[in-house]
PDB file of C-alpha atoms in Angstrom:
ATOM      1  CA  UNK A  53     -27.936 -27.122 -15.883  1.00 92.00           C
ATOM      2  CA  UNK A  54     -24.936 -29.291 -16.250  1.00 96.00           C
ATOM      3  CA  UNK A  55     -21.778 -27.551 -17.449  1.00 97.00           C
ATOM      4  CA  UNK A  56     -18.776 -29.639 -18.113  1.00 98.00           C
ATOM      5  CA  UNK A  57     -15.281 -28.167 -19.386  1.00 98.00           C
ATOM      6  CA  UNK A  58     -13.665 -30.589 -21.985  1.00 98.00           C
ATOM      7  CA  UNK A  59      -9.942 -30.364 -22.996  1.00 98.00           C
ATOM      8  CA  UNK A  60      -9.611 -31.497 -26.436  1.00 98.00           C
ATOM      9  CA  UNK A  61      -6.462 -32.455 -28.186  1.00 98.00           C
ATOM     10  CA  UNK A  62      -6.519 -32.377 -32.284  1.00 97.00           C
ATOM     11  CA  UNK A  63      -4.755 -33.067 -35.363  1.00 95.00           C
ATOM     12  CA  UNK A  64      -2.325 -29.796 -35.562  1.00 93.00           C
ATOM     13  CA  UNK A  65      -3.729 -29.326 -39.315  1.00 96.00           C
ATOM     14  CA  UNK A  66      -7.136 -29.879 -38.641  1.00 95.00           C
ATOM     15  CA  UNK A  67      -7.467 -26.972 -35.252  1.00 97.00           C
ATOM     16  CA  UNK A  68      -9.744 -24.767 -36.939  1.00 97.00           C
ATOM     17  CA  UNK A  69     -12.072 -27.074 -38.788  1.00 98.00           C
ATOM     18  CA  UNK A  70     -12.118 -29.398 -35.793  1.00 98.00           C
ATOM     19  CA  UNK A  71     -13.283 -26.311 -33.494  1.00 98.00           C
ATOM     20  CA  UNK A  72     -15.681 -25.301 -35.431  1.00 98.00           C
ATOM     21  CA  UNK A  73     -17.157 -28.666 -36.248  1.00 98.00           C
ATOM     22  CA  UNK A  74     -17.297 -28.805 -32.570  1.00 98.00           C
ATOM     23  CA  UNK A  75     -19.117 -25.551 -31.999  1.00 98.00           C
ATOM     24  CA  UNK A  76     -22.006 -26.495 -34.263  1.00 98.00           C
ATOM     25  CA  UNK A  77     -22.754 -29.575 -32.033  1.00 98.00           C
ATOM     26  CA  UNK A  78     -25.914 -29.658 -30.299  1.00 97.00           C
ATOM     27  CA  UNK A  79     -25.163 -29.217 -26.203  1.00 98.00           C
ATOM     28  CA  UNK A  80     -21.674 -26.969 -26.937  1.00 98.00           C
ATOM     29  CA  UNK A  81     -21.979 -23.302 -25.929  1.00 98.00           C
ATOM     30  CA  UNK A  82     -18.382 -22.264 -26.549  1.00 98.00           C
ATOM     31  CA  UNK A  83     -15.122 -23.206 -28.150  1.00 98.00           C
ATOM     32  CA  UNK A  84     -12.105 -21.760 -27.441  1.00 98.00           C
ATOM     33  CA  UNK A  85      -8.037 -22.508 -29.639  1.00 97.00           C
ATOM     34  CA  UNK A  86      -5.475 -21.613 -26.734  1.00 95.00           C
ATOM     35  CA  UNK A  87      -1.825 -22.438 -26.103  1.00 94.00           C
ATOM     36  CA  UNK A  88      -0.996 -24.923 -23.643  1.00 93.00           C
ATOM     37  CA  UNK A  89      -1.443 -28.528 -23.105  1.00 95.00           C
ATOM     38  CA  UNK A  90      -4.365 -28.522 -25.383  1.00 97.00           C
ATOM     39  CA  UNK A  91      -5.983 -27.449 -28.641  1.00 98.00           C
ATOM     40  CA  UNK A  92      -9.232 -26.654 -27.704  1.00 98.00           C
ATOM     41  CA  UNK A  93     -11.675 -26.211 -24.647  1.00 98.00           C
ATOM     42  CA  UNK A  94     -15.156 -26.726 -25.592  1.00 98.00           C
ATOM     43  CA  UNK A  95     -17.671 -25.811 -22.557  1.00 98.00           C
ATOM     44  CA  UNK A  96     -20.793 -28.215 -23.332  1.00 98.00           C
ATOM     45  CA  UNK A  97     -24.195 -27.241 -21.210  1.00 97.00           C
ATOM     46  CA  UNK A  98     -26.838 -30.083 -21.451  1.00 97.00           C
ATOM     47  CA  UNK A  99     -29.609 -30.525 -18.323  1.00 96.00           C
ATOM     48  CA  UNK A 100     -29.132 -34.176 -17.581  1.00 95.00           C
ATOM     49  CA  UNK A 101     -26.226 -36.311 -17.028  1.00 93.00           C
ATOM     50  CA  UNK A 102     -26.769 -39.038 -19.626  1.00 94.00           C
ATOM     51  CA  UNK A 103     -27.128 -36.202 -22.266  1.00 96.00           C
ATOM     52  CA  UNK A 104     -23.155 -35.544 -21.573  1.00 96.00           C
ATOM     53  CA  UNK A 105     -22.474 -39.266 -23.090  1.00 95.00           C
ATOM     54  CA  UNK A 106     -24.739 -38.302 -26.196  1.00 96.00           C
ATOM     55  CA  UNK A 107     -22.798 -35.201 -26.939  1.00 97.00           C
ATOM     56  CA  UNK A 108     -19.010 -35.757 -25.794  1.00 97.00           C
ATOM     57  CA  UNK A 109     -18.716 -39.316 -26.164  1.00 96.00           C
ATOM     58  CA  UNK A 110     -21.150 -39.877 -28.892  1.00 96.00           C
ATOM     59  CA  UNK A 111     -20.805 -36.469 -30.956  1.00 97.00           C
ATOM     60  CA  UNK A 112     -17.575 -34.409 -30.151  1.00 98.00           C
ATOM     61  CA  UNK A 113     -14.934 -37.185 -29.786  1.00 97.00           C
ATOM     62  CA  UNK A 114     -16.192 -38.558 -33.247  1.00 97.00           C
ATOM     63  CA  UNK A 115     -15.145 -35.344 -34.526  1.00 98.00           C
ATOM     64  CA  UNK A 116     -12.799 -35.302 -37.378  1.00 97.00           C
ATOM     65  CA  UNK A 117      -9.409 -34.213 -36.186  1.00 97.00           C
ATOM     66  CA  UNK A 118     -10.352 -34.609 -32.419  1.00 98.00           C
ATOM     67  CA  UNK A 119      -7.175 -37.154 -31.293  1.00 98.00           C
ATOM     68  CA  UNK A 120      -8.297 -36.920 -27.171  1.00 97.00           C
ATOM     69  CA  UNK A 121     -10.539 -35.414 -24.675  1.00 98.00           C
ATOM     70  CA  UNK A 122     -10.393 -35.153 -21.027  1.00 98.00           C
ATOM     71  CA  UNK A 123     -13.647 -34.203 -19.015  1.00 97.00           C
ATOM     72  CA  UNK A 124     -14.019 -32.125 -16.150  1.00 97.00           C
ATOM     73  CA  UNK A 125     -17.706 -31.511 -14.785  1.00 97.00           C
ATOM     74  CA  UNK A 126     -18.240 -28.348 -12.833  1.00 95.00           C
ATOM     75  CA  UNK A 127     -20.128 -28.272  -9.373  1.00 94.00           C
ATOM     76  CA  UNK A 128     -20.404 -24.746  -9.143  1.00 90.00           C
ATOM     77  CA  UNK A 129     -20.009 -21.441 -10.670  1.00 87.00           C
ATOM     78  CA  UNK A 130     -18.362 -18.542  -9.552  1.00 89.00           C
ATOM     79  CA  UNK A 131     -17.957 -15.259 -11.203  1.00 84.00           C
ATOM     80  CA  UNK A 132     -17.258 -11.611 -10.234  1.00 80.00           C
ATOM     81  CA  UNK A 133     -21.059 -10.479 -11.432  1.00 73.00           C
ATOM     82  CA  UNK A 134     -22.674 -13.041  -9.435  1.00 60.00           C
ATOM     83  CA  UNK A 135     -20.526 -11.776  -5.866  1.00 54.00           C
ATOM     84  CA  UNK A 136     -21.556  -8.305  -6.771  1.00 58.00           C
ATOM     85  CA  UNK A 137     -25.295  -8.858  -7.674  1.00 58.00           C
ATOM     86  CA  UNK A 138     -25.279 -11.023  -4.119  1.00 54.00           C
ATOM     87  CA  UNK A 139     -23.905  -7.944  -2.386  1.00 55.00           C
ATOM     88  CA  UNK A 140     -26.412  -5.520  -4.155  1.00 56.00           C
ATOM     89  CA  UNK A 141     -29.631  -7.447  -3.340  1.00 54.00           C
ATOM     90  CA  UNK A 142     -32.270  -5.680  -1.288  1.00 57.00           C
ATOM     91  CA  UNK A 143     -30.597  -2.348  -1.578  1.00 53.00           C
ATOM     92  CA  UNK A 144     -32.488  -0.629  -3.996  1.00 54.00           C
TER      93      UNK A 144
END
């Protein structure tokens, strides 16, 4: 699985239809409206590369309301319930 994290920058009026327009795209598993630099930050999951194009470039920045994105594809994933699961295995 691919995972990449995209920062997307909207219309100020448009944040809520814009996010959710973006949340019923194929390929996006979460949307989140935060304070910051950005909008938005969709997390899109797709299981090859060139699928990315079809649903950032091709879906997502065509959004209404969607002004800029920025990209950032993850190499790895780290979260607390995958360090304890590692720690647990073979104990039972």
């Amino acid at each position: 699985m691919i995972t990449a994290i995209v920062l997307v920058h909207t219309a100020a009026d448009r944040i809520p239809e814009t996010a959710q327009a973006i949340a019923d795209l194929d390929g996006v598993t979460e949307v989140y409206s935060c304070a910051g630099d950005v909008d938005l930050i969709a997390v899109v999951k797709v299981t090859e590369h060139d699928q990315l194009a079809d649903v950032i470039a091709g879906g997502l920045s065509k959004v209404e309301g969607v002004l800029r994105t920025d990209t950032h594809i993850a190499f790895r994933s780290y979260s607390r319930a995958d360090t304890e699961s590692s720690f647990s295995a073979g104990l039972d």
